mmCIF file of C-alpha atoms and ligand atoms in Angstrom:
data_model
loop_
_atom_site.group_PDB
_atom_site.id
_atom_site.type_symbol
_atom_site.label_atom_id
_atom_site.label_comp_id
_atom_site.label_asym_id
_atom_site.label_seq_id
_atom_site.Cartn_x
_atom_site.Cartn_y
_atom_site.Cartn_z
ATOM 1 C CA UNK A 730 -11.317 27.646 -12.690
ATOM 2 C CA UNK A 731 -9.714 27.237 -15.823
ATOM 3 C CA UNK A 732 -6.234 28.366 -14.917
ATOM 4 C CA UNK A 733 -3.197 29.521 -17.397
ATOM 5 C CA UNK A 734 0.549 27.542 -15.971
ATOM 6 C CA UNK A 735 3.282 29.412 -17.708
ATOM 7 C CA UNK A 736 6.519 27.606 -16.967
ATOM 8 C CA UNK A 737 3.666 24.456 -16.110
ATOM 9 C CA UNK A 738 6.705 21.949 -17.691
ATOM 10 C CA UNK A 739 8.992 23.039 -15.252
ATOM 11 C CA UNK A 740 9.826 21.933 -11.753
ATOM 12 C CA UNK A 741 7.304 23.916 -9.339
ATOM 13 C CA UNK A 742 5.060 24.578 -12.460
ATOM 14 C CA UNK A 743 4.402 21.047 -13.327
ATOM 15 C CA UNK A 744 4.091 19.996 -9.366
ATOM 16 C CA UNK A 745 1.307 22.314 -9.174
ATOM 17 C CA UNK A 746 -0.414 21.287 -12.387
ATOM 18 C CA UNK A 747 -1.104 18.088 -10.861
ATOM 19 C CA UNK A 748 -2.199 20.187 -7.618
ATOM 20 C CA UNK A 749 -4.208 22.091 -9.843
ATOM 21 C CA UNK A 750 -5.841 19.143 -11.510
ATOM 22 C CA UNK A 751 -6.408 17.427 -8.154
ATOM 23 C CA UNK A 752 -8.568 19.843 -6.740
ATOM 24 C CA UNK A 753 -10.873 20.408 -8.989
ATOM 25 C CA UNK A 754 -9.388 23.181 -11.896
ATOM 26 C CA UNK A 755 -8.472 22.834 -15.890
ATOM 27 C CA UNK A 756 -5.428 23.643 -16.714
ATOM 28 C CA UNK A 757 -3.962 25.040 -20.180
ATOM 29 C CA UNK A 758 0.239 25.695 -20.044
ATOM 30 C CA UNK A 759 2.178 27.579 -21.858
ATOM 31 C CA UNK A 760 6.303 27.157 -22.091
ATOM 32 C CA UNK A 761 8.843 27.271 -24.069
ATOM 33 C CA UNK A 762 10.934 24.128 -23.283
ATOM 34 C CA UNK A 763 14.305 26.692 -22.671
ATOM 35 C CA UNK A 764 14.995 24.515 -19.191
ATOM 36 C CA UNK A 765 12.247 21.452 -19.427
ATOM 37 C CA UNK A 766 11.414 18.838 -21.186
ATOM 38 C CA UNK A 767 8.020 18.366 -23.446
ATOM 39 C CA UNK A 768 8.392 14.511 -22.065
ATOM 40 C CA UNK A 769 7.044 16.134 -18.591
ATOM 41 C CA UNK A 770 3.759 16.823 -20.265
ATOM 42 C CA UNK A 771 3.085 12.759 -21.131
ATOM 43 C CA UNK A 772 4.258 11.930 -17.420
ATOM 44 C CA UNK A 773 1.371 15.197 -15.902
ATOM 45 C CA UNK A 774 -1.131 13.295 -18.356
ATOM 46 C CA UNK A 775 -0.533 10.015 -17.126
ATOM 47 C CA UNK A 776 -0.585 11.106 -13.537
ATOM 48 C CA UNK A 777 -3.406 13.160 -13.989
ATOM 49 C CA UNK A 778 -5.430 10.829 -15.966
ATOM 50 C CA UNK A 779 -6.071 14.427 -17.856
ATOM 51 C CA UNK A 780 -5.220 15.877 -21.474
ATOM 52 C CA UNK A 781 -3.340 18.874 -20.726
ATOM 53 C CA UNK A 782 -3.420 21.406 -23.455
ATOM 54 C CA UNK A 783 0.240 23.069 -23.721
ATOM 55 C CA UNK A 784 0.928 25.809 -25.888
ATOM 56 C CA UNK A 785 5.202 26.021 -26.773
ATOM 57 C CA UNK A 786 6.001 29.522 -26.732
ATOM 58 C CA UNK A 787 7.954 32.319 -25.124
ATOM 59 C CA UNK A 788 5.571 34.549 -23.431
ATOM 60 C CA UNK A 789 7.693 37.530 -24.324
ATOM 61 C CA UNK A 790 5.932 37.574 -27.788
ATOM 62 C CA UNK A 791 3.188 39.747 -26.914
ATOM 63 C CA UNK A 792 1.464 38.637 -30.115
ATOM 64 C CA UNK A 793 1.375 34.587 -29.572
ATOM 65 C CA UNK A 794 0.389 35.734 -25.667
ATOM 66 C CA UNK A 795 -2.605 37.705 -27.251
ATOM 67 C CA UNK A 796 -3.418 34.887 -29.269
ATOM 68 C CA UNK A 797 -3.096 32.630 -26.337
ATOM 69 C CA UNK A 798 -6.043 34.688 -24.768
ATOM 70 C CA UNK A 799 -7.624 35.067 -27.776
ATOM 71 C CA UNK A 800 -8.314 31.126 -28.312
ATOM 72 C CA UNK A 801 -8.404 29.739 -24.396
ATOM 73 C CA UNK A 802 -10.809 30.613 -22.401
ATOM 74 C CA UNK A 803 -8.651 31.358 -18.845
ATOM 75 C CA UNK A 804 -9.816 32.497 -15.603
ATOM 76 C CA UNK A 805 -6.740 33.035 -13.704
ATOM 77 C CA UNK A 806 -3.022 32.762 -14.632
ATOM 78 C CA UNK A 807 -0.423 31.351 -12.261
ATOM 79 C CA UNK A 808 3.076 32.699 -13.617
ATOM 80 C CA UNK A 809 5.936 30.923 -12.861
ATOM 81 C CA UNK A 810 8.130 30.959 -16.386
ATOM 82 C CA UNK A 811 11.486 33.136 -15.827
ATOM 83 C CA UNK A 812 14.746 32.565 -16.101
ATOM 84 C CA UNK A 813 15.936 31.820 -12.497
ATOM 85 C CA UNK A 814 19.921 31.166 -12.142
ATOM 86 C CA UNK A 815 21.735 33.309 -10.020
ATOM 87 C CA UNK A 816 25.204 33.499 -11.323
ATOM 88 C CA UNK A 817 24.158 33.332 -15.074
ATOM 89 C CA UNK A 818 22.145 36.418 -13.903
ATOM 90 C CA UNK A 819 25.061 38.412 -12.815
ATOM 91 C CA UNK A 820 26.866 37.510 -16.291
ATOM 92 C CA UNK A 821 23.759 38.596 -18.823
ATOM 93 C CA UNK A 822 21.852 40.638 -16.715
ATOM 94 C CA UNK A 823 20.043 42.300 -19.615
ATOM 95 C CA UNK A 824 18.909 39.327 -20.307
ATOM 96 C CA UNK A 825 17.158 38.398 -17.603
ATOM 97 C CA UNK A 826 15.520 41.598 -16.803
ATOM 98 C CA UNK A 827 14.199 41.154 -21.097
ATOM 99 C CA UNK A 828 13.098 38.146 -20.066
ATOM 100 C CA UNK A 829 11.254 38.216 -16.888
ATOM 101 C CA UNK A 830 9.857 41.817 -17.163
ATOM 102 C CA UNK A 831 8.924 41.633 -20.887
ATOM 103 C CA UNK A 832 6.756 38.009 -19.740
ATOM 104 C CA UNK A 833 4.940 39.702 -17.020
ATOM 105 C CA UNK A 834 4.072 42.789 -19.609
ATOM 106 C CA UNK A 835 2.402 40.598 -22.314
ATOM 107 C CA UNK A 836 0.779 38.297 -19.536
ATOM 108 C CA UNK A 837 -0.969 41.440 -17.668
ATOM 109 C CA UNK A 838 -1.941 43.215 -21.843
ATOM 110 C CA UNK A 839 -3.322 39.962 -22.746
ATOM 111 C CA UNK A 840 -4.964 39.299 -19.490
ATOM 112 C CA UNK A 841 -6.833 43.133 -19.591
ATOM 113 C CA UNK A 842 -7.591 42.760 -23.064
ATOM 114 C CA UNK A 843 -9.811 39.523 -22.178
ATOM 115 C CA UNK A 844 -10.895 40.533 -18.723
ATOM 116 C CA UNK A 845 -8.565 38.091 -16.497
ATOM 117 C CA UNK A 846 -8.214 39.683 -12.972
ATOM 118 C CA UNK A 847 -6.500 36.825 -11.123
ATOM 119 C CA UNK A 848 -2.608 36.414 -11.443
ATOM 120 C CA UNK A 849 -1.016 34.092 -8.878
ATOM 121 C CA UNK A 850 2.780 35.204 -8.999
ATOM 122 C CA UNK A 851 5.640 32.690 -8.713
ATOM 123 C CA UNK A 852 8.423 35.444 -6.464
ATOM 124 C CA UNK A 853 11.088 34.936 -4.243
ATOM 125 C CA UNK A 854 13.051 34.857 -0.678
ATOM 126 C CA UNK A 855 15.734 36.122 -2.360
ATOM 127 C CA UNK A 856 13.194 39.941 -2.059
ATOM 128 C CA UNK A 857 13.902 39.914 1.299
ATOM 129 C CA UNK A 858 17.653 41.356 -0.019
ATOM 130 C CA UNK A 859 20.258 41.203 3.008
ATOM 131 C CA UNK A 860 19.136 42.809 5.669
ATOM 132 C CA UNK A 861 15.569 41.954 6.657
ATOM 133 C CA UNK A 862 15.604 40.608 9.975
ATOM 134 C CA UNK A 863 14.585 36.747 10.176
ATOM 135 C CA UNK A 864 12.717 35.244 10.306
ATOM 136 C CA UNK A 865 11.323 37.276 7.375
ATOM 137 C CA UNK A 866 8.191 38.673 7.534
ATOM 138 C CA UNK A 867 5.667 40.022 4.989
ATOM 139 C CA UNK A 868 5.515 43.374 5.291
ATOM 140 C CA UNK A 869 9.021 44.092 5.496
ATOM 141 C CA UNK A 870 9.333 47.578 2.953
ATOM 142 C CA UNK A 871 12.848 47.293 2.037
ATOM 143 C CA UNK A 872 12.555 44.754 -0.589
ATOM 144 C CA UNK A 873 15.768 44.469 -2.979
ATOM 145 C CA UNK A 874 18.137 41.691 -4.313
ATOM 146 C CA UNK A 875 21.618 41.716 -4.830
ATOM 147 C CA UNK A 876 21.452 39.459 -8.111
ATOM 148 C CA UNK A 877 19.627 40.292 -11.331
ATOM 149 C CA UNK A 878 17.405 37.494 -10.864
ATOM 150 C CA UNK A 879 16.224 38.605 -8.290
ATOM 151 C CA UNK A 880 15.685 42.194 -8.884
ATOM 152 C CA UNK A 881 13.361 40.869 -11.678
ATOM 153 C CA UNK A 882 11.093 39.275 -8.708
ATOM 154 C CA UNK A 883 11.434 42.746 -6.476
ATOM 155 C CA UNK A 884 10.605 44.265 -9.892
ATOM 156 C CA UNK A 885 7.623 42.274 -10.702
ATOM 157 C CA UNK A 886 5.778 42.040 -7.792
ATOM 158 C CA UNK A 887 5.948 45.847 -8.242
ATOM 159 C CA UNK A 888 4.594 45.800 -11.541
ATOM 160 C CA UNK A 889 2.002 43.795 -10.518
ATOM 161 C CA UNK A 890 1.163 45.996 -7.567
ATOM 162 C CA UNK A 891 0.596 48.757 -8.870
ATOM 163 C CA UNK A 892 -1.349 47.420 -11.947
ATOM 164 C CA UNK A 893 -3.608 45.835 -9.032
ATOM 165 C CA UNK A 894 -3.986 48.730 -7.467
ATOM 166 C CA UNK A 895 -5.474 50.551 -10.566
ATOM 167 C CA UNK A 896 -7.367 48.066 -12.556
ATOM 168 C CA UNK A 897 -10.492 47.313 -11.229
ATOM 169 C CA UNK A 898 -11.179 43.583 -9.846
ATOM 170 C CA UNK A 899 -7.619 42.827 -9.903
ATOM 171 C CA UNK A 900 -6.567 40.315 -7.569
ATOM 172 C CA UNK A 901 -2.924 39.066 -7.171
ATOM 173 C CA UNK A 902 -1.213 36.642 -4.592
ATOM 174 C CA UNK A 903 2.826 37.564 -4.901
ATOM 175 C CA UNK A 904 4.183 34.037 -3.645
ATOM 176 C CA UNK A 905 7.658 33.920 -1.851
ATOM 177 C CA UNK A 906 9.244 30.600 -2.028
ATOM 178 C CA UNK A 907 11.734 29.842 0.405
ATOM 179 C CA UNK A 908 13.764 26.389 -0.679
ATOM 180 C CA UNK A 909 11.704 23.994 -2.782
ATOM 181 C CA UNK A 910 12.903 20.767 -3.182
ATOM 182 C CA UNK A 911 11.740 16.820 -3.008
ATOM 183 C CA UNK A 912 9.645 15.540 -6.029
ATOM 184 C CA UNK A 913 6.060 13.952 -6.924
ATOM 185 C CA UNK A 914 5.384 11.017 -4.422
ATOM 186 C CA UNK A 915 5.441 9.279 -7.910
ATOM 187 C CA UNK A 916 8.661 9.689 -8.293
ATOM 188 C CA UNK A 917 7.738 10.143 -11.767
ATOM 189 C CA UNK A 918 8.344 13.948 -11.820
ATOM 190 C CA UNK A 919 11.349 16.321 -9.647
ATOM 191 C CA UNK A 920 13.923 18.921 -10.395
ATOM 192 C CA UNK A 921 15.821 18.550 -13.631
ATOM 193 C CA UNK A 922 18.272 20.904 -13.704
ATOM 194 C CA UNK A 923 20.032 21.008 -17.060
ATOM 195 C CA UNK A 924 24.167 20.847 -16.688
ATOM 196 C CA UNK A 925 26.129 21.235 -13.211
ATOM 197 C CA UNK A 926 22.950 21.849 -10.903
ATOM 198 C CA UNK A 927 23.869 25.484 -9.040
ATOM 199 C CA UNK A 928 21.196 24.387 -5.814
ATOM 200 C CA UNK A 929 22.183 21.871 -2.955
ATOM 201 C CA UNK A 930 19.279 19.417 -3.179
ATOM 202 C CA UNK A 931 19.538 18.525 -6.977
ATOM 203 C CA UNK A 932 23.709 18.344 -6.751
ATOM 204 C CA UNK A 933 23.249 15.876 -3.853
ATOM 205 C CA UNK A 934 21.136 14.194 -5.958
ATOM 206 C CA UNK A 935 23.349 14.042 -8.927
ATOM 207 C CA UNK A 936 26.126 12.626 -6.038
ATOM 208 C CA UNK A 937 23.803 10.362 -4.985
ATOM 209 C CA UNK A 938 23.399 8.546 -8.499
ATOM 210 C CA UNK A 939 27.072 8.943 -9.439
ATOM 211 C CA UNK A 940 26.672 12.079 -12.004
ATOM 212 C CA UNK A 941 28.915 13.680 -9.881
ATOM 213 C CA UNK A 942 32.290 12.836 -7.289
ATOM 214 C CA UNK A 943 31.278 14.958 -4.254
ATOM 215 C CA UNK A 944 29.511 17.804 -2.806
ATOM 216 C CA UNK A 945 31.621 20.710 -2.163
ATOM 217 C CA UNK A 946 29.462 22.350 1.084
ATOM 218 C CA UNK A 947 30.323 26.697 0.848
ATOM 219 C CA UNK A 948 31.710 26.971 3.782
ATOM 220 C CA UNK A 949 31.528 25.941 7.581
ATOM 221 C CA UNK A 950 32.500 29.323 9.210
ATOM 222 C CA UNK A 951 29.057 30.612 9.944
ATOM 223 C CA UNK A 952 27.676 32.028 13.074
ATOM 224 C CA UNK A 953 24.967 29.005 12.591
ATOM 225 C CA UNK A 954 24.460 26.050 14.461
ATOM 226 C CA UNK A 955 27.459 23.674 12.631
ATOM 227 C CA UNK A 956 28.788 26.488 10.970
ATOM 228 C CA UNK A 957 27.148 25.611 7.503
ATOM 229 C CA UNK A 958 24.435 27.861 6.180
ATOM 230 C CA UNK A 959 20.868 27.583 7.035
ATOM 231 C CA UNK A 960 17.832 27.507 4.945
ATOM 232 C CA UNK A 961 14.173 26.619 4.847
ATOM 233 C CA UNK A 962 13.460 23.904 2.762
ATOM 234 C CA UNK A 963 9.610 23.129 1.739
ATOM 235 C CA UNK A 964 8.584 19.977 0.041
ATOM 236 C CA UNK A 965 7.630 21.054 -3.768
ATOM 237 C CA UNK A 966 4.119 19.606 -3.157
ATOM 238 C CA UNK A 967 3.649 21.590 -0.063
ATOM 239 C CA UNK A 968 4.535 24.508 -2.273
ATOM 240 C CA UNK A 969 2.073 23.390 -4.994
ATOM 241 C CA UNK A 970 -0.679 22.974 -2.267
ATOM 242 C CA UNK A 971 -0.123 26.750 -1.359
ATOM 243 C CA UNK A 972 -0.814 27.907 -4.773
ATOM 244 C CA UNK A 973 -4.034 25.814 -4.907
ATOM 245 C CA UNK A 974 -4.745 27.852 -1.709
ATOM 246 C CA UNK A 975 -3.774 30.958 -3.036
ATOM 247 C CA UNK A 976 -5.807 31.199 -5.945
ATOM 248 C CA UNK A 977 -9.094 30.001 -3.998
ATOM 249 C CA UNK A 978 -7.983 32.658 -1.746
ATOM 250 C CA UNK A 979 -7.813 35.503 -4.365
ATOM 251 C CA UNK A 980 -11.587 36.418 -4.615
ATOM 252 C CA UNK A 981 -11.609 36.530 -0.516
ATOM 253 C CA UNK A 982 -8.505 39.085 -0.901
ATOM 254 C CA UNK A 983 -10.071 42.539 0.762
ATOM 255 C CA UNK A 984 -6.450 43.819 -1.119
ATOM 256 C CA UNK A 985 -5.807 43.682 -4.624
ATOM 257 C CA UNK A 986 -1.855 42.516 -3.995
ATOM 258 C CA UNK A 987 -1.088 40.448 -1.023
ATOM 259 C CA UNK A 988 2.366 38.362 -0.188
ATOM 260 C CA UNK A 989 2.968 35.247 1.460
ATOM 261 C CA UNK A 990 5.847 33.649 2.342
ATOM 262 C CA UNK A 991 5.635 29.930 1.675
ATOM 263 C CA UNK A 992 7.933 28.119 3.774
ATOM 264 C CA UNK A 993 8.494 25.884 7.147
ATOM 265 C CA UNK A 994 9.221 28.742 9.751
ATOM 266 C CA UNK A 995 12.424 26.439 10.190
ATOM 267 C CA UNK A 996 16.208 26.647 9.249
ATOM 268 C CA UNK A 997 18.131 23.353 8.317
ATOM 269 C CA UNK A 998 21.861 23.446 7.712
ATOM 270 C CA UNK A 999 23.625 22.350 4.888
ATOM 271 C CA UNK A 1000 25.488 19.602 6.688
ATOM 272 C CA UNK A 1001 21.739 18.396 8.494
ATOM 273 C CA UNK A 1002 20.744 18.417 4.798
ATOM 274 C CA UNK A 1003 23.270 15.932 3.348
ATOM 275 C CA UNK A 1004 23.170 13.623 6.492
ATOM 276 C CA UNK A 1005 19.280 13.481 6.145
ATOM 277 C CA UNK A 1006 19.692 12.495 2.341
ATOM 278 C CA UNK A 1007 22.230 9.932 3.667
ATOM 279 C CA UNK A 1008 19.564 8.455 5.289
ATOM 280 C CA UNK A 1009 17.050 8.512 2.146
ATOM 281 C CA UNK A 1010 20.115 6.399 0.289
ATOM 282 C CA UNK A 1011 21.197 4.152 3.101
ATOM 283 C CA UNK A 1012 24.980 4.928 2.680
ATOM 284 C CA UNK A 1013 27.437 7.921 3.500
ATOM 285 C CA UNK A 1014 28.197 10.724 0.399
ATOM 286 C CA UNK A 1015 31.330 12.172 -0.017
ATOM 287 C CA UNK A 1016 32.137 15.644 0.274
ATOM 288 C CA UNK A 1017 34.094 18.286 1.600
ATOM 289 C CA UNK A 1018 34.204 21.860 2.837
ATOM 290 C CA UNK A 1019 35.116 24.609 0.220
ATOM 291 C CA UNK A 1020 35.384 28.440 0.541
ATOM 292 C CA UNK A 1021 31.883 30.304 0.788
ATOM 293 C CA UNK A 1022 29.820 31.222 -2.224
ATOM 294 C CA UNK A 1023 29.637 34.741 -2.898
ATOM 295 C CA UNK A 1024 26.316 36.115 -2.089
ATOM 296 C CA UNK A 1025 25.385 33.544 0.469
ATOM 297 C CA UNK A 1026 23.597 34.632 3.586
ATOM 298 C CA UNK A 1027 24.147 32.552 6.968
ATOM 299 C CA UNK A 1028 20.944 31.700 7.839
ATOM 300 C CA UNK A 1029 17.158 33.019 6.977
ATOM 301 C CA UNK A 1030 13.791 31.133 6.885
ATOM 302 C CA UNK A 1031 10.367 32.455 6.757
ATOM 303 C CA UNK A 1032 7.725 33.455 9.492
ATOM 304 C CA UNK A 1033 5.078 31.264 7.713
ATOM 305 C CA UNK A 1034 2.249 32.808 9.459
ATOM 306 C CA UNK A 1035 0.008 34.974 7.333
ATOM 307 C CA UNK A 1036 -0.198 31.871 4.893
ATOM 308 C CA UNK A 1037 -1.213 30.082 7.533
ATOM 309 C CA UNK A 1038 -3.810 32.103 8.718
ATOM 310 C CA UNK A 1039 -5.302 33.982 5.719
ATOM 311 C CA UNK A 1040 -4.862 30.496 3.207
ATOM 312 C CA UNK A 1041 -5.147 27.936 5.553
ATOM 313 C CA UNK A 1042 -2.069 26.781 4.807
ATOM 314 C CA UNK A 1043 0.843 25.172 6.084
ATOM 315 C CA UNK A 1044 3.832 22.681 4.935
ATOM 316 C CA UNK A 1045 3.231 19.409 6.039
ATOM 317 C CA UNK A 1046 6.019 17.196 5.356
ATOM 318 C CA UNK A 1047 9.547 16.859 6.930
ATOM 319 C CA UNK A 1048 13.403 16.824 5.743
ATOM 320 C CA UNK A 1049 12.906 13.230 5.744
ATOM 321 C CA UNK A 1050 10.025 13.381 3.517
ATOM 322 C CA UNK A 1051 11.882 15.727 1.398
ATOM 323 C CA UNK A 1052 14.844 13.553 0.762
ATOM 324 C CA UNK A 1053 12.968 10.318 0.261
ATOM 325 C CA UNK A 1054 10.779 11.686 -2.399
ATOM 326 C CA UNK A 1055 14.317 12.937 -4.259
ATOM 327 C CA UNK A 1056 15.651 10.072 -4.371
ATOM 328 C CA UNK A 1057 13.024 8.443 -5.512
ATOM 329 C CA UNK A 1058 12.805 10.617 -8.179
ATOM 330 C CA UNK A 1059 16.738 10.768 -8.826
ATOM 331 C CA UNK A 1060 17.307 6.961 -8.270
ATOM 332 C CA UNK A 1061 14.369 6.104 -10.866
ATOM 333 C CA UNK A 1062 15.186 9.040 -13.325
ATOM 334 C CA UNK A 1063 19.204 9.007 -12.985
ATOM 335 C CA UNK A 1064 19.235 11.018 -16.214
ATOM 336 C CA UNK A 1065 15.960 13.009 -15.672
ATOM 337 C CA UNK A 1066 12.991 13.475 -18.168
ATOM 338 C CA UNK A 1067 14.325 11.704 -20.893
ATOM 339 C CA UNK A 1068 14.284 13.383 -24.512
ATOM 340 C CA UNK A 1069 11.889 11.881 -26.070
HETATM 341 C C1 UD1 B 2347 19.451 30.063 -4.343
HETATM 342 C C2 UD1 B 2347 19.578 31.488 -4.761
HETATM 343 C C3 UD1 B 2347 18.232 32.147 -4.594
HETATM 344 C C4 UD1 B 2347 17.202 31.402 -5.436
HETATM 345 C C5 UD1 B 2347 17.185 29.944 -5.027
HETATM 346 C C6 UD1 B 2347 16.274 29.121 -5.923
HETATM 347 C C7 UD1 B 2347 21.915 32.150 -4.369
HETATM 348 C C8 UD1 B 2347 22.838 32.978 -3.549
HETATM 349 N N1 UD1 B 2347 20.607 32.153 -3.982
HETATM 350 O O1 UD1 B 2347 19.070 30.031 -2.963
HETATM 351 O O2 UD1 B 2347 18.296 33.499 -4.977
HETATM 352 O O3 UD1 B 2347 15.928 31.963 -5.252
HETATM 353 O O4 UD1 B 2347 18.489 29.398 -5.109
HETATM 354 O O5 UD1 B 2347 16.801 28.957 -7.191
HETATM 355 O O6 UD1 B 2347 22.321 31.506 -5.319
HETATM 356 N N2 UD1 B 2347 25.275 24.710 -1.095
HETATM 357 C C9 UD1 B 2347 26.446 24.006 -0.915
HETATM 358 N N3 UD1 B 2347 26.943 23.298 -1.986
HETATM 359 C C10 UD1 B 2347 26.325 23.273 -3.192
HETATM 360 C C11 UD1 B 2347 25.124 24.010 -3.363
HETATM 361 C C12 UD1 B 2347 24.631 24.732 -2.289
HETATM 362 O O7 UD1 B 2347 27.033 23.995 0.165
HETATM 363 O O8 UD1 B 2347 26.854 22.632 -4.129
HETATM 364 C C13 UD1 B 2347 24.713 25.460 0.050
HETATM 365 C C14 UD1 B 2347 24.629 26.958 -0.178
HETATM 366 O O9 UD1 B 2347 25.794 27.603 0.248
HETATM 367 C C15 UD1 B 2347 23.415 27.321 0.678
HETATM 368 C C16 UD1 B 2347 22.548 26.054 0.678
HETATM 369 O O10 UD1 B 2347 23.402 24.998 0.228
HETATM 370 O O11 UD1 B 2347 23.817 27.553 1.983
HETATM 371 C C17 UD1 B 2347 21.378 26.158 -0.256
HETATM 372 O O12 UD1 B 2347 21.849 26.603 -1.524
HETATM 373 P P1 UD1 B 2347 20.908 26.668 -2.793
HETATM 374 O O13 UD1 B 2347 20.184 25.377 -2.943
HETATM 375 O O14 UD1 B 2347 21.726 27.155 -3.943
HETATM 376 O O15 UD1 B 2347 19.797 27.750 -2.390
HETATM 377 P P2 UD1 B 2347 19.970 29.283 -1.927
HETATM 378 O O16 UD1 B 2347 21.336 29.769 -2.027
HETATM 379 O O17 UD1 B 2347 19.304 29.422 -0.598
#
C-alpha cells in the first residue's frame, strides 16, 4: 500500500516509516516540524535506502490536506501528528482540542473526497481514564481522560467510530500505546524531546549524557511493588511492528472500528527502570525521590491479548533491550537530530 504518515518525522511516526518501508509499503509523510526535525527525513532515507516524499504542513489546513489527496495517490493513512504533552495540555487546552480534532476532520474530508477507507489511528492508555480495572482491557466502555490531551484521543477515536460506522468500506484500527520508548537498533533515530523532557525514559537519557544533574523519581509511596509507579513499557519498534500489523489487518476487520492495546501485559517500576538503564551505561545515575506528580496513577499495563490474537502480534524485546537501544541512541546523538 501506499500509506499517508502524518507526524512520520516524529518519534513513533518515523520508527514506523522504516517499519513501513521494510515490509513491503510506500510511504508519503506529511508534518509540520512543530516538535521534529526535517534532519530525521535524511537519516529514514539513508536507513531505508528509499526517497521519502514529505510534505511540511499542518494538517489542520483543510485546503493543503485536500491538496495533499489531490496530488498523492494514498491508500491508507496512519495518523499519528497531535500535540501530545500533558501539562502544556492542562495550560492551553483550547489548543489542543484545535489541534488534534481539527487534524482528524481534514484527514477523514480529504480521505472521503478521494475514496481512502483505511485510517490506522495513533490513541492512547491514557483512554482508559482512572478507573478501568488493570490490566486494561479493550472493551472497557467508560473511556475518559483527566487531561486535555487526552480527551482529544477519547474524542477521536469517537469521531472516527462513528464515521466508520456510516461510511461504507471504512476500516479503522484505534491503536492504544502503553509506554513507548528505546530507539532504532541504528541508533541513528529515538525520542527527541525538545526542552526539559516531561517522560521518564528520555530524562534518564538526558541524565545519562550529562544534559541534566539527576532524576527526580514522583514518589515512592505507592501500593506497588517498591513503592514507585508502574508502567508498561514497549520497545518503539515493537510498537512500529504493530502498526505494520494493523494495517494488513484492516481489510480482515469483520468491524469497521476495532482497538488494540499495544503493550507488554507487564508493569515495570520506575526505580526497576533506572537500575535497568544503569546497566545499559555501566555506571550508577543519580537521583532522588520527590513528591508525586499530579495525575499519576500507581500502576496499569495492558492485557495485550486481542493484538495478539486478531494481528498476530506481540512485543518482543525486553527492558534490557529497551535501554540499550536508548542509549545508543542518546550516547551517539547527545544533542539529538541535529539542525541541519
Ligand atoms: C505520560 C502521560 C500519558 C501519555 C504518555 C506519553 C501523564 C500523567 N501521563 O504517561 O498521558 O500518554 O506520557 O506521552 O503525564 N517519572 C519520574 N520522573 C520523571 C518522569 C517520570 O519518576 O522525571 C515517573 C512517572 O511518575 C511515571 C513513570 O515515570 O510513574 C512514567 O512516566 P512518563 O514517562 O511521564 O509516562 P506516563 O506518566 O505513564
Amino acid at each position: 500500500m501506499r500509506v499517508l504518515v502524518s507526524g512520520g518525522a516524529g518519534y513513533i511516526g518515523s520508527h514506523t516509516v522504516l517499519a513501513l518501508v521494510a515490509a513491503g509499503h510506500d510511504v508519503v509523510v506529511v508534518d509540520d516540524f512543530s516538535n521534529s526535525k526535517p534532519t530525521v527525513v535524511g537519516r529514514l532515507e539513508s536507513l531505508s535506502g528509499r526517497h521519502i516524499p514529505v510534505h511540511a504542513f499542518d494538517l489542520t489546513d483543510a485546503d493543503k490536506t485536500e491538496r495533499l489527496f489531490d496530488h498523492e495517490q494514498i491508500d491508507a493513512v496512519i495518523h499519528f501528528a497531535g500535540f501530545k504533552a500533558v501539562g502544556e495540555s492542562v495550560a492551553k487546552p483550547l489548543q489542543y482540542y484545535r489541534n488534534n480534532l481539527d487534524s482528524t476532520f481534514a484527514l477523514v474530508d480529504a480521505m472521503n473526497r478521494h475514496g481512502v477507507t483505511k485510517f490506522v489511528f495513533s490513541s492512547s492508555a491514557t483512554v482508559y481514564g482512572e478507573k478501568a480495572p488493570v490490566p486494561y482491557q479493550e472493551d472497557y466502555e467508560f473511556l475518559s481522560s483527566s487531561s486535555p490531551y487526552g480527551q482529544t484521543k477519547v474524542m477521536v477515536e469517537r469521531v472516527l467510530s462513528d464515521v466508520a460506522h456510516i461510511t461504507e468500506g471504512w476500516k479503522v484500527a484505534l491503536l492504544r500505546y502503553f509506554n513507548p520508548v528505546g530507539a532504532h537498533a541504528s541508533g541513528q533515530i529515538g525520542e527527541d524531546p525538545q526542552g526539559i523532557p516531561n517522560n521518564l525514559m528520555p530524562f534518564l537519557a538526558q541524565v545519562a549524557v550529562g544534559k541534566r544533574d539527576k532524576l527526580v523519581v514522583f514518589g515512592d509511596d505507592y501500593p506497588t511493588v517498591d513503592g514507585t509507579c508502574e508502567r508498561d513499557y514497549l520497545h518503539v519498534e515493537d510498537l512500529a511492528a504493530g502498526h505494520v500489523a494493523a494495517l494488513d489487518h484492516l481489510d480482515a476487520m469483520t468491524e469497521p472500528v476495532r482497538a488494540f492495546n499495544l503493550g507488554t501485559g507487564t508493569g515495570t517500576s520506575v526505580l526497576q527502570m533506572l537500575h535497568a538503564f544503569e546497566r545499559a551505561v555501566g555506571r550508577e545515575l543519580p537521583f532522588e525521590v520527590g513528591p508525586r506528580r499530579a495525575g499519576d496513577l500507581a500502576a496499569f499495563w495492558a492485557d495485550p491479548t486481542r493484538a495478539q490474537s486478531e494481528l498476530g502480534w506481540r512485543a518482543t524485546r525486553t527492558i534490557d533491550d529497551m535501554c540499550v537501544d536508548t542509549w545508543r541512541w542518546q550516547s551517539a546523538n547527545p544533542q539529538g537530530f541535529p539542525d541541519a
